[in-house]
Amino acid sequence: MARANDEAADLIQELADLLSITGGDAYKIRAYEKAARAIAGYPEDISGLDLAGLKKIPTVGDAIAKKLLDYLATGTIRQVEELRAQIPAGVRALTSIPTLGPKKAMAVYEALGISSVPELAEAIRQGRLRDLRGFGAKTEENILHGIELMQQAGERVLIDVAADLAEEIVAELSRVTGCVRCTYAGSLRRMRETIGDIDVLAASGDPGPLMEAFTALPYVTEVIARGEKKTSVRTVKGLQVDLRVVPPESWGAALQYFTGSQAHNIRTREIAVRAGLKLSEYGLFDAGTDELIVSETEEEVYQRLGLPWIPPALREDGGEIEAALAGDLPRLVTVEDLRGDLHSHTDLTDGTASLADMVAAAAGRGLEYYAVTDHAPNLFMQRMTDEKALAQREEIRALQERHPGLTLLHGTELNIDPDGGVDWDADFLAGFDVCVASVHSHFTQDKAEMTRRLVRACENPHVHVIGHPTARLIGRRPPVDADWDEVFKAAARTGTALEIDAFPDRLDLPADLIRRAKRFGVKFSIDTDAHAVGHHRNIRYAVGTAQRGWLTPDDVINTWPLDRLRAFLRKT
Ligand code: DGT
Ligand code: CA
Ligand code: CA
Ligand code: ZN
């Protein structure tokens, strides 16, 4: 991964945020936001690029490229520094509340001197906000709700942030002399959607050099605790990382223990106790003689407990122990099982890469089919038209000749309107190979309305996949309220797949709903929803989510051969 890309993207995004506080030009702000996404998603490390190289990044023009040069030379962007100096830090803290816009943040600061989240919550409780111009009871409720969302997300980070850092640390430590094995465990190995801290495990007869190398990593900001067996540090993004070093012969037992979850470990320990054994991070021992029985691999540890190896994504005490004992563990879907991707965008709408680049990225993943599904006209900001959609179809036909091994599908991402209708009429829709339909507005409809809306979308014979069905944004927007069992019944009955969207702040459907939907016979589509070349890498997070929902390849329509997929898309 390229850390410079992330830092530069953060600075450009901050520039957009700061400009929106000072009432900057909306067009410019949008351009910065788009560029920030493009920079973060750019596959090449920007730190080696010159002006011409930087301008090759999609949506980055001369002005932004110069800001990036400024960053590469000085580690910051001058305009960001100037704006930071102008705008009180308190106001910036307030804008981290997802439901409080920059203008309102500035207003409460100027009128009431409020400059922190707790002060704001207190002022709302005292009813001091509702007399301000542009504020009312509804605004207060919204802000409080935003504060709640923020607190729920707490100190946890999204899975991609943790995964990128963990992989970098594992790569560094693996190079240290004496390191026999190294990997990450904990919630990240189980692919939870958010991560509290990263747990890295290493095997070595000599922990000293590993602990040294770990605390010396450039992104470590604080050493919280340093010991022989365990060292904990805090890193630049505030995320804590624990490193545990165990003797090589304890590897399997330690990996099992530190992968967790705690609830799963309690179950495995009980099984050990009932068999006259003792299970710890050091191994599986005879409870009577303390003699070590096995500890080198996880497989051996599970086997000696009378269990097959259990995939980490299932280790939540959610029935996996019972299934393992009965020999009923599912054969979970993997990234390698995926033959296609049914949801992606290009720079024709809000993507940052060209059609050719996105298709090349799909080919690079070894896919057999790939659907381009740019936004439909009712998402007005994206300015889709019939003509543009048809022109794109021609472009795809032409491009197909260059990719004999990859079948290109022309699709679209429709907008499900409040009544459950979609953008185009049946005739026009019939021209697409695949239609994803998603909720992009009116998120707060009541349960009955939202249920009807989603059921109607499923009943549309031209809708094949419901995109990011709950529309949640982790830590920023709650899931829509619907009677999900009714939606699942409709999806199963009509042969409409539900998506598992790979964006780390979506992961939608979430795992618990996936598992429930599967019981109704629902089929799923595991998609990137890629808006940039780099987003293709996110697919593993959606697969992890699918695994946590106990899905097998057969449950997932884009693991199927194209013929079987096409039959499903006919919805007969
Ligand atoms: P997180 O960090 O909140 O996202 O979740 P985890 O699961 O990574 O939790 P963490 O970092 O506290 O501990 C990592 C694993 O270590 C955990 O899944 C199970 C194991 N573990 C840690 N402390 C205990 C404990 O007191 N009892 C048991 N049974 N297992 C523990
Ligand atoms: Ca952890
Ligand atoms: Ca931990
Ligand atoms: Zn999309």
Coordinates of C-alpha atoms and ligand atoms in Angstrom, one line a residue:
M1 CA 0.0 0.0 0.0
A2 CA 1.1 3.6 -0.5
R3 CA 0.9 5.6 2.6
A4 CA 1.6 8.9 0.8
N5 CA -1.5 8.4 -1.2
D6 CA -3.6 8.1 1.9
E7 CA -2.0 11.1 3.6
A8 CA -2.4 13.2 0.5
A9 CA -6.0 12.1 0.0
D10 CA -6.7 13.0 3.7
L11 CA -5.3 16.5 3.2
I12 CA -7.3 17.1 0.0
Q13 CA -10.4 15.9 1.7
E14 CA -9.6 18.1 4.7
L15 CA -9.2 21.0 2.3
A16 CA -12.7 20.3 1.0
D17 CA -14.1 20.1 4.5
L18 CA -12.4 23.4 5.5
L19 CA -13.6 25.1 2.4
S20 CA -17.2 24.0 3.1
I21 CA -16.9 25.5 6.6
T22 CA -15.8 28.9 5.2
G23 CA -18.5 28.7 2.5
G24 CA -16.2 28.0 -0.4
D25 CA -17.3 27.3 -4.0
A26 CA -19.5 24.1 -4.0
Y27 CA -18.1 23.1 -7.4
K28 CA -14.5 23.3 -6.2
I29 CA -15.3 21.4 -3.0
R30 CA -16.9 18.6 -5.0
A31 CA -13.8 18.5 -7.2
Y32 CA -11.5 18.1 -4.2
E33 CA -13.7 15.4 -2.8
K34 CA -13.6 13.5 -6.0
A35 CA -9.8 14.0 -6.3
A36 CA -9.3 12.8 -2.7
R37 CA -11.1 9.5 -3.6
A38 CA -9.1 9.2 -6.8
I39 CA -5.8 9.7 -5.0
A40 CA -6.6 7.2 -2.3
G41 CA -7.7 4.7 -5.0
Y42 CA -4.7 5.3 -7.3
P43 CA -2.7 2.1 -7.7
E44 CA 0.7 3.7 -8.0
D45 CA 2.6 5.3 -5.1
I46 CA 2.4 9.1 -5.6
S47 CA 5.6 9.9 -3.7
G48 CA 7.8 9.3 -6.7
L49 CA 5.7 11.3 -9.2
D50 CA 6.4 14.7 -10.8
L51 CA 3.8 17.2 -11.9
A52 CA 3.1 15.4 -15.2
G53 CA 2.8 12.0 -13.3
L54 CA 0.4 13.5 -10.7
K55 CA -1.8 14.9 -13.5
K56 CA -2.3 11.3 -14.8
I57 CA -4.3 10.6 -11.6
P58 CA -8.0 10.7 -12.7
T59 CA -9.7 14.0 -11.9
V60 CA -6.5 15.6 -10.8
G61 CA -5.8 18.7 -12.8
D62 CA -3.0 21.3 -12.7
A63 CA -4.2 23.0 -9.5
I64 CA -4.6 19.9 -7.4
A65 CA -1.4 18.4 -8.8
K66 CA 0.5 21.5 -7.6
K67 CA -1.0 21.0 -4.1
L68 CA 0.2 17.4 -4.2
L69 CA 3.7 18.6 -5.1
D70 CA 3.5 20.9 -2.1
Y71 CA 2.6 18.0 0.0
L72 CA 5.4 15.8 -1.4
A73 CA 7.9 18.5 -0.7
T74 CA 6.8 19.7 2.7
G75 CA 4.5 17.0 4.1
T76 CA 1.5 19.3 4.1
I77 CA -0.4 21.7 1.9
R78 CA 0.0 25.4 2.5
Q79 CA -3.7 26.2 1.9
V80 CA -4.8 23.6 4.4
E81 CA -2.5 25.1 7.0
E82 CA -3.8 28.6 6.3
L83 CA -7.4 27.4 6.6
R84 CA -6.7 25.5 9.8
A85 CA -5.3 28.7 11.3
Q86 CA -8.5 30.5 10.4
I87 CA -11.0 28.1 11.6
P88 CA -11.2 27.3 15.3
A89 CA -10.3 23.7 16.1
G90 CA -13.6 23.4 18.0
V91 CA -15.6 24.0 14.9
R92 CA -13.6 21.3 13.1
A93 CA -14.3 18.9 15.9
L94 CA -18.0 19.6 15.6
T95 CA -18.0 18.8 11.9
S96 CA -17.0 15.2 12.7
I97 CA -20.7 14.8 13.7
P98 CA -22.2 13.1 10.6
T99 CA -25.5 15.0 10.9
L100 CA -24.1 18.4 11.5
G101 CA -23.1 20.4 8.4
P102 CA -20.2 22.9 8.4
K103 CA -22.5 25.9 8.2
K104 CA -24.4 24.9 11.3
A105 CA -21.2 24.0 13.1
M106 CA -19.9 27.5 12.5
A107 CA -23.3 29.0 13.6
V108 CA -23.3 27.3 17.0
Y109 CA -19.7 28.3 17.6
E110 CA -20.3 31.9 16.7
A111 CA -23.6 32.3 18.5
L112 CA -23.0 30.2 21.6
G113 CA -19.2 29.7 21.8
I114 CA -19.7 25.9 21.6
S115 CA -16.5 24.2 20.5
S116 CA -16.7 20.5 21.5
V117 CA -19.1 17.6 21.0
P118 CA -20.0 17.2 24.8
E119 CA -20.7 21.0 25.0
L120 CA -23.0 20.7 22.0
A121 CA -24.9 17.7 23.5
E122 CA -25.3 19.6 26.7
A123 CA -26.6 22.8 24.9
I124 CA -29.2 20.7 23.1
R125 CA -30.4 19.1 26.4
Q126 CA -30.8 22.6 27.8
G127 CA -32.8 23.6 24.7
R128 CA -30.3 26.4 23.9
L129 CA -30.1 25.6 20.2
R130 CA -33.7 25.8 19.1
D131 CA -33.8 29.6 19.2
L132 CA -31.0 30.0 16.7
R133 CA -31.9 30.8 13.2
G134 CA -32.2 27.7 11.0
F135 CA -32.4 25.4 14.0
G136 CA -35.5 23.7 15.5
A137 CA -36.5 20.6 17.4
K138 CA -36.0 18.4 14.4
T139 CA -32.5 19.7 13.9
E140 CA -31.7 19.1 17.5
E141 CA -32.9 15.5 17.2
N142 CA -30.8 15.0 14.1
I143 CA -27.7 16.3 15.8
L144 CA -28.2 14.1 18.9
H145 CA -28.7 11.1 16.7
G146 CA -25.4 11.9 14.9
I147 CA -23.6 12.2 18.2
E148 CA -25.0 8.8 19.1
L149 CA -23.8 7.2 15.8
M150 CA -20.4 8.6 16.4
Q151 CA -20.2 7.2 19.9
Q152 CA -21.4 3.8 18.8
A153 CA -18.6 3.7 16.2
G154 CA -16.4 4.6 19.2
E155 CA -12.7 4.0 18.8
R156 CA -13.1 1.2 16.3
V157 CA -11.8 1.5 12.8
L158 CA -13.1 0.2 9.5
I159 CA -11.7 -3.1 8.3
D160 CA -9.6 -1.7 5.4
V161 CA -7.7 0.7 7.7
A162 CA -6.8 -2.1 10.0
A163 CA -6.0 -4.6 7.2
D164 CA -3.7 -2.3 5.4
L165 CA -1.8 -1.5 8.6
A166 CA -1.7 -5.1 9.8
E167 CA -0.4 -6.3 6.5
E168 CA 2.4 -3.8 6.5
I169 CA 3.4 -4.7 10.0
V170 CA 3.3 -8.4 9.3
A171 CA 5.5 -7.8 6.2
E172 CA 8.0 -5.8 8.3
L173 CA 8.2 -8.2 11.2
S174 CA 8.5 -11.2 8.9
R175 CA 11.9 -9.8 7.8
V176 CA 13.3 -9.7 11.3
T177 CA 16.0 -12.2 12.1
G178 CA 14.7 -15.2 14.0
C179 CA 11.1 -14.7 13.1
V180 CA 9.7 -18.1 12.1
R181 CA 6.1 -17.1 11.5
C182 CA 4.1 -14.0 11.7
T183 CA 0.4 -13.2 11.0
Y184 CA -2.5 -11.2 12.4
A185 CA -5.2 -12.7 14.5
G186 CA -8.1 -11.2 16.5
S187 CA -11.2 -9.7 15.0
L188 CA -9.3 -8.8 11.8
R189 CA -8.7 -12.5 11.0
R190 CA -12.3 -13.2 11.8
M191 CA -13.2 -10.3 9.3
R192 CA -15.4 -8.4 11.6
E193 CA -16.7 -5.2 10.0
T194 CA -14.9 -2.9 12.5
I195 CA -11.8 -3.5 14.4
G196 CA -11.0 -2.5 18.0
D197 CA -7.3 -3.2 17.9
I198 CA -4.9 -5.2 15.7
D199 CA -3.5 -8.4 17.2
V200 CA -0.2 -9.5 15.6
L201 CA 1.3 -12.9 16.4
A202 CA 4.8 -13.9 15.8
A203 CA 6.8 -17.1 16.5
S204 CA 10.4 -16.9 17.5
G205 CA 12.8 -18.4 20.0
D206 CA 14.2 -14.9 20.5
P207 CA 11.5 -12.2 21.0
G208 CA 14.0 -9.3 21.6
P209 CA 14.7 -8.3 18.0
L210 CA 11.0 -8.5 17.1
M211 CA 9.9 -6.2 20.0
E212 CA 12.7 -3.8 19.0
A213 CA 11.6 -3.7 15.3
F214 CA 8.0 -3.4 16.3
T215 CA 8.4 -0.3 18.5
A216 CA 10.7 1.3 15.9
L217 CA 8.1 1.2 13.1
P218 CA 7.8 4.7 11.6
Y219 CA 4.0 5.0 12.2
V220 CA 4.2 4.1 16.0
T221 CA 3.4 7.2 18.0
E222 CA 3.5 5.7 21.5
V223 CA 4.6 2.6 23.2
I224 CA 1.8 1.7 25.6
A225 CA 3.5 -1.4 27.2
R226 CA 6.7 -3.2 26.4
G227 CA 7.4 -6.8 27.6
E228 CA 9.1 -10.1 26.8
K229 CA 5.9 -11.7 25.4
K230 CA 3.7 -8.8 24.6
T231 CA 4.2 -5.2 23.4
S232 CA 1.4 -2.7 22.7
V233 CA 1.7 0.4 20.6
R234 CA -0.5 3.2 19.3
T235 CA -0.1 4.2 15.7
V236 CA -0.7 7.4 13.7
K237 CA -4.3 6.8 13.1
G238 CA -4.9 6.2 16.9
L239 CA -5.2 2.5 16.3
Q240 CA -3.6 0.2 18.9
V241 CA -1.6 -2.8 17.9
D242 CA -0.6 -5.7 20.2
L243 CA 2.3 -7.9 19.3
R244 CA 2.6 -11.3 21.0
V245 CA 5.7 -13.4 20.4
V246 CA 5.4 -17.1 21.2
P247 CA 7.8 -20.0 20.9
P248 CA 7.5 -21.7 17.4
E249 CA 6.1 -24.9 19.0
S250 CA 3.2 -23.0 20.5
W251 CA 2.2 -21.4 17.2
G252 CA -1.1 -23.3 16.6
A253 CA -2.4 -22.9 20.1
A254 CA -1.5 -19.2 20.3
L255 CA -3.1 -18.5 16.9
Q256 CA -6.3 -20.3 18.0
Y257 CA -6.4 -18.4 21.2
F258 CA -5.7 -14.9 19.9
T259 CA -8.0 -15.3 16.9
G260 CA -10.9 -15.6 19.3
S261 CA -13.6 -14.7 19.6
Q262 CA -13.7 -14.9 23.3
A263 CA -17.1 -16.6 23.1
H264 CA -15.7 -19.2 20.7
N265 CA -12.7 -19.8 23.0
I266 CA -14.9 -20.4 26.0
R267 CA -16.7 -23.2 24.0
T268 CA -13.4 -24.8 22.9
R269 CA -12.0 -24.6 26.4
E270 CA -15.2 -26.3 27.8
I271 CA -14.8 -29.1 25.2
A272 CA -11.2 -29.6 26.4
V273 CA -12.1 -29.7 30.0
R274 CA -14.8 -32.3 29.4
A275 CA -12.1 -34.4 27.6
G276 CA -9.7 -34.2 30.6
L277 CA -7.6 -31.6 28.8
K278 CA -6.5 -28.0 29.3
L279 CA -6.4 -25.5 26.4
S280 CA -4.4 -22.3 26.7
E281 CA -2.4 -20.1 24.3
Y282 CA 0.6 -22.4 25.0
G283 CA -1.1 -25.6 23.9
L284 CA -3.4 -28.4 24.6
F285 CA -2.3 -30.2 27.8
D286 CA -3.3 -33.3 29.7
A287 CA -5.2 -31.8 32.7
G288 CA -3.9 -34.5 35.1
T289 CA -0.2 -34.7 34.1
D290 CA 0.3 -31.2 32.5
E291 CA 1.9 -33.0 29.6
L292 CA 1.8 -31.1 26.3
I293 CA -0.3 -33.0 23.7
V294 CA -0.5 -30.7 20.7
S295 CA 0.2 -27.0 19.9
E296 CA 2.0 -26.6 16.6
T297 CA -0.9 -26.1 14.3
E298 CA -4.5 -25.0 14.6
E299 CA -5.7 -28.0 12.7
E300 CA -4.1 -30.3 15.3
V301 CA -5.6 -28.4 18.2
Y302 CA -9.1 -28.7 16.8
Q303 CA -8.6 -32.3 15.7
R304 CA -7.5 -33.3 19.2
L305 CA -10.7 -31.7 20.5
G306 CA -12.7 -33.8 18.1
L307 CA -13.4 -30.9 15.7
P308 CA -12.6 -30.1 12.1
W309 CA -10.6 -26.9 11.7
I310 CA -13.2 -24.1 11.9
P311 CA -12.8 -21.0 9.5
P312 CA -12.1 -17.9 11.5
A313 CA -15.1 -16.0 10.1
L314 CA -17.4 -18.5 11.9
R315 CA -15.7 -18.3 15.3
E316 CA -18.4 -16.3 17.1
D317 CA -20.2 -19.1 19.0
G318 CA -23.0 -18.7 16.5
G319 CA -23.6 -22.4 16.0
E320 CA -20.2 -23.3 14.5
I321 CA -19.3 -25.6 17.3
E322 CA -22.5 -27.6 16.9
A323 CA -22.1 -27.6 13.1
A324 CA -18.5 -28.8 13.5
L325 CA -19.5 -31.6 15.8
A326 CA -22.2 -32.7 13.4
G327 CA -19.9 -32.5 10.4
D328 CA -22.1 -29.8 9.0
L329 CA -19.7 -26.9 8.6
P330 CA -20.4 -25.0 5.4
R331 CA -17.8 -24.9 2.6
L332 CA -17.5 -21.1 2.7
V333 CA -17.3 -19.0 -0.5
T334 CA -13.8 -17.5 -1.2
V335 CA -12.4 -14.7 -3.4
E336 CA -11.2 -17.4 -5.8
D337 CA -14.8 -18.7 -6.2
L338 CA -15.9 -15.5 -7.7
R339 CA -16.2 -15.5 -11.5
G340 CA -17.6 -12.1 -11.9
D341 CA -18.5 -8.7 -10.5
L342 CA -22.0 -7.3 -11.1
H343 CA -21.7 -3.7 -9.8
S344 CA -19.1 -1.1 -10.9
H345 CA -18.9 2.5 -12.1
T346 CA -16.8 4.5 -14.5
D347 CA -16.1 8.2 -15.0
L348 CA -19.2 8.4 -17.1
T349 CA -20.9 9.0 -13.7
D350 CA -19.1 9.2 -10.3
G351 CA -16.3 6.8 -10.9
T352 CA -12.8 8.2 -11.3
A353 CA -11.4 5.7 -13.9
S354 CA -12.2 5.2 -17.5
L355 CA -14.2 2.3 -18.8
A356 CA -11.0 0.8 -20.3
D357 CA -9.1 1.0 -17.1
M358 CA -11.9 -0.5 -15.0
V359 CA -12.3 -3.4 -17.5
A360 CA -8.5 -3.9 -17.4
A361 CA -8.6 -4.1 -13.6
A362 CA -11.4 -6.7 -13.8
A363 CA -9.4 -8.7 -16.3
G364 CA -6.5 -8.5 -13.9
R365 CA -8.6 -10.1 -11.2
G366 CA -9.0 -13.1 -13.5
L367 CA -12.8 -12.6 -13.8
E368 CA -14.9 -14.3 -16.4
Y369 CA -17.6 -11.7 -16.6
Y370 CA -17.8 -8.0 -15.5
A371 CA -20.8 -5.7 -15.4
V372 CA -20.4 -2.0 -15.8
T373 CA -23.4 -0.4 -13.9
D374 CA -23.1 3.4 -14.0
H375 CA -25.8 5.4 -12.2
A376 CA -29.2 5.9 -13.8
P377 CA -30.7 9.4 -14.6
N378 CA -32.7 10.0 -11.3
L379 CA -29.5 10.5 -9.4
F380 CA -29.5 13.9 -11.0
M381 CA -26.0 14.9 -9.9
Q382 CA -24.6 12.2 -12.2
R383 CA -26.3 13.5 -15.3
M384 CA -26.9 10.2 -17.0
T385 CA -29.0 10.3 -20.2
D386 CA -30.4 7.6 -22.5
E387 CA -27.9 8.7 -25.1
K388 CA -24.9 8.4 -22.8
A389 CA -26.1 4.9 -21.7
L390 CA -26.5 3.7 -25.3
A391 CA -23.1 5.2 -26.3
Q392 CA -21.5 3.4 -23.4
R393 CA -23.1 0.2 -24.6
E394 CA -21.4 0.7 -28.0
E395 CA -18.1 1.4 -26.3
I396 CA -18.4 -1.8 -24.3
R397 CA -19.1 -3.8 -27.5
A398 CA -15.9 -2.4 -29.1
L399 CA -13.8 -3.0 -26.0
Q400 CA -15.1 -6.6 -25.8
E401 CA -12.9 -7.5 -28.8
R402 CA -9.8 -6.7 -26.8
H403 CA -10.8 -9.0 -23.9
P404 CA -11.7 -12.4 -25.3
G405 CA -11.5 -14.1 -21.9
L406 CA -13.8 -11.6 -20.1
T407 CA -17.4 -11.2 -21.0
L408 CA -18.5 -7.6 -20.6
L409 CA -22.0 -7.0 -19.4
H410 CA -23.7 -3.7 -19.8
G411 CA -25.7 -2.8 -16.8
T412 CA -26.9 0.1 -14.7
E413 CA -27.5 1.0 -11.1
L414 CA -31.1 2.2 -10.8
N415 CA -32.5 4.3 -8.1
I416 CA -35.4 2.9 -6.2
D417 CA -37.8 5.8 -5.7
P418 CA -40.0 6.2 -2.6
D419 CA -42.7 4.1 -4.1
G420 CA -40.5 1.3 -5.3
G421 CA -40.3 2.4 -9.0
V422 CA -37.1 2.8 -10.9
D423 CA -35.6 5.2 -13.5
W424 CA -36.4 3.8 -16.9
D425 CA -39.4 2.1 -18.5
A426 CA -39.5 -1.6 -19.2
D427 CA -38.4 -1.3 -22.8
F428 CA -35.3 0.6 -22.1
L429 CA -34.4 -1.6 -19.1
A430 CA -34.7 -4.7 -21.3
G431 CA -31.7 -3.5 -23.2
F432 CA -29.4 -3.9 -20.2
D433 CA -27.7 -7.3 -19.4
V434 CA -28.0 -6.6 -15.7
C435 CA -29.7 -4.1 -13.5
V436 CA -28.8 -3.3 -9.9
A437 CA -31.3 -1.2 -8.0
S438 CA -30.5 0.7 -4.9
V439 CA -32.0 3.1 -2.3
H440 CA -30.1 6.4 -2.7
S441 CA -32.7 8.8 -1.2
H442 CA -35.6 9.0 1.3
F443 CA -33.7 6.9 3.8
T444 CA -36.0 7.7 6.7
Q445 CA -39.3 6.3 5.4
D446 CA -41.2 4.3 8.0
K447 CA -40.9 0.5 8.2
A448 CA -44.1 -0.3 6.2
E449 CA -43.3 2.1 3.4
M450 CA -39.7 1.0 3.2
T451 CA -40.7 -2.7 3.1
R452 CA -43.2 -2.0 0.4
R453 CA -40.6 0.0 -1.6
L454 CA -38.0 -2.8 -1.5
V455 CA -40.6 -5.6 -2.2
R456 CA -41.8 -3.7 -5.2
A457 CA -38.3 -3.3 -6.5
C458 CA -37.8 -7.1 -6.2
E459 CA -41.0 -7.6 -8.1
N460 CA -39.8 -5.6 -11.1
P461 CA -38.9 -8.2 -13.7
H462 CA -35.9 -6.0 -14.9
V463 CA -34.3 -5.6 -11.4
H464 CA -31.8 -8.4 -10.8
V465 CA -29.8 -7.3 -7.8
I466 CA -30.8 -5.0 -4.9
G467 CA -27.6 -2.9 -4.3
H468 CA -26.4 -2.3 -0.7
P469 CA -29.9 -3.2 0.6
T470 CA -29.8 -1.5 4.1
A471 CA -28.0 1.7 2.7
R472 CA -26.2 2.0 6.0
L473 CA -22.8 3.8 6.2
I474 CA -20.9 2.4 9.1
G475 CA -20.6 5.1 11.8
R476 CA -22.4 7.7 9.6
R477 CA -25.8 6.5 8.6
P478 CA -28.0 3.9 10.2
P479 CA -29.6 1.1 8.1
V480 CA -33.0 1.8 6.7
D481 CA -35.9 0.4 8.7
A482 CA -37.6 -2.5 6.9
D483 CA -39.3 -5.7 7.7
W484 CA -36.4 -7.7 6.4
D485 CA -38.1 -11.1 6.6
E486 CA -40.7 -9.7 4.1
V487 CA -38.0 -8.4 1.9
F488 CA -36.2 -11.7 2.0
K489 CA -39.3 -13.6 1.1
A490 CA -39.9 -11.3 -1.9
A491 CA -36.3 -11.6 -3.0
A492 CA -36.4 -15.4 -2.9
R493 CA -39.8 -15.6 -4.5
T494 CA -38.9 -13.3 -7.4
G495 CA -35.4 -14.5 -8.0
T496 CA -33.8 -11.2 -7.1
A497 CA -30.3 -11.3 -5.6
L498 CA -29.3 -9.2 -2.6
E499 CA -26.0 -7.6 -2.8
I500 CA -23.1 -7.8 -0.5
D501 CA -21.3 -4.5 -1.2
A502 CA -17.6 -4.5 -0.6
F503 CA -17.1 -0.9 0.4
P504 CA -15.5 -1.0 3.8
D505 CA -18.0 1.6 5.2
R506 CA -21.0 -0.3 3.7
L507 CA -20.4 -4.1 3.9
D508 CA -24.1 -4.3 3.0
L509 CA -26.0 -6.7 3.5
P510 CA -24.3 -7.1 6.9
A511 CA -23.5 -10.6 8.1
D512 CA -26.4 -11.2 10.5
L513 CA -28.9 -10.3 7.8
I514 CA -27.1 -12.4 5.2
R515 CA -27.5 -15.4 7.4
R516 CA -31.2 -14.7 8.0
A517 CA -31.8 -14.1 4.3
K518 CA -30.1 -17.4 3.4
R519 CA -32.7 -19.3 5.5
F520 CA -35.4 -17.8 3.2
G521 CA -33.6 -19.2 0.1
V522 CA -32.2 -15.8 -1.0
K523 CA -29.3 -15.7 -3.5
F524 CA -26.6 -13.1 -3.2
S525 CA -24.2 -11.1 -5.4
I526 CA -20.8 -10.2 -4.0
D527 CA -19.7 -7.0 -5.7
T528 CA -17.1 -4.3 -5.4
D529 CA -19.3 -1.3 -6.4
A530 CA -15.9 -0.1 -7.6
H531 CA -15.6 3.6 -8.4
A532 CA -11.8 3.4 -9.0
V533 CA -9.3 0.8 -10.0
G534 CA -8.0 0.4 -6.5
H535 CA -11.5 -0.4 -5.2
H536 CA -11.3 -3.9 -6.8
R537 CA -9.1 -4.9 -3.8
N538 CA -12.1 -4.4 -1.5
I539 CA -13.7 -7.6 -2.7
R540 CA -12.1 -9.6 0.1
Y541 CA -14.0 -7.6 2.7
A542 CA -17.3 -8.5 1.0
V543 CA -16.2 -12.1 0.9
G544 CA -15.3 -12.0 4.6
T545 CA -18.8 -10.6 5.3
A546 CA -20.4 -13.4 3.2
Q547 CA -18.3 -15.9 5.1
R548 CA -19.6 -14.5 8.4
G549 CA -23.0 -15.0 6.9
W550 CA -22.2 -18.7 6.4
L551 CA -22.5 -18.5 2.6
T552 CA -21.3 -21.2 0.2
P553 CA -20.4 -20.7 -3.4
D554 CA -23.9 -22.0 -4.5
D555 CA -25.6 -19.1 -2.6
V556 CA -23.7 -16.5 -4.6
I557 CA -24.8 -15.9 -8.2
N558 CA -21.5 -14.5 -9.4
T559 CA -19.7 -17.7 -8.6
W560 CA -21.9 -19.4 -11.1
P561 CA -20.8 -20.0 -14.8
L562 CA -22.2 -17.4 -17.1
D563 CA -24.9 -19.6 -18.5
R564 CA -26.4 -20.3 -15.1
L565 CA -26.1 -16.6 -14.3
R566 CA -27.9 -15.6 -17.5
A567 CA -30.7 -18.0 -16.7
F568 CA -31.1 -16.4 -13.2
L569 CA -31.1 -12.9 -14.8
R570 CA -34.1 -13.9 -16.9
K571 CA -36.1 -14.0 -13.6
T572 CA -38.6 -16.6 -14.9
Ligands
DGT1 P1 -11.6 -6.2 18.8 O1 -10.1 -6.0 19.1 O2 -12.4 -5.5 19.8 O3 -12.0 -5.9 17.5 O4 -11.9 -7.8 19.0 P2 -10.9 -9.0 19.3 O5 -11.7 -10.2 19.1 O6 -9.7 -8.9 18.4 O7 -10.5 -8.9 20.8 P3 -9.1 -8.6 21.6 O8 -8.2 -7.8 20.8 O9 -9.5 -8.1 22.9 O10 -8.5 -10.1 21.8 C1 -8.1 -10.9 20.7 C2 -8.4 -12.3 21.0 O11 -7.7 -12.8 22.1 C3 -9.9 -12.5 21.4 O12 -10.7 -12.6 20.3 C4 -9.8 -13.8 22.2 C5 -8.5 -13.7 22.9 N1 -8.6 -13.2 24.2 C6 -8.2 -12.0 24.7 N2 -8.5 -11.9 26.0 C7 -9.2 -13.0 26.4 C8 -9.8 -13.5 27.6 O13 -9.7 -12.8 28.6 N3 -10.4 -14.7 27.5 C9 -10.5 -15.4 26.4 N4 -11.1 -16.6 26.4 N5 -9.9 -15.0 25.2 C10 -9.3 -13.8 25.2
CA2 CA -8.2 -7.1 18.5
CA3 CA -6.0 -6.9 21.4
ZN4 ZN -22.9 1.7 -7.2

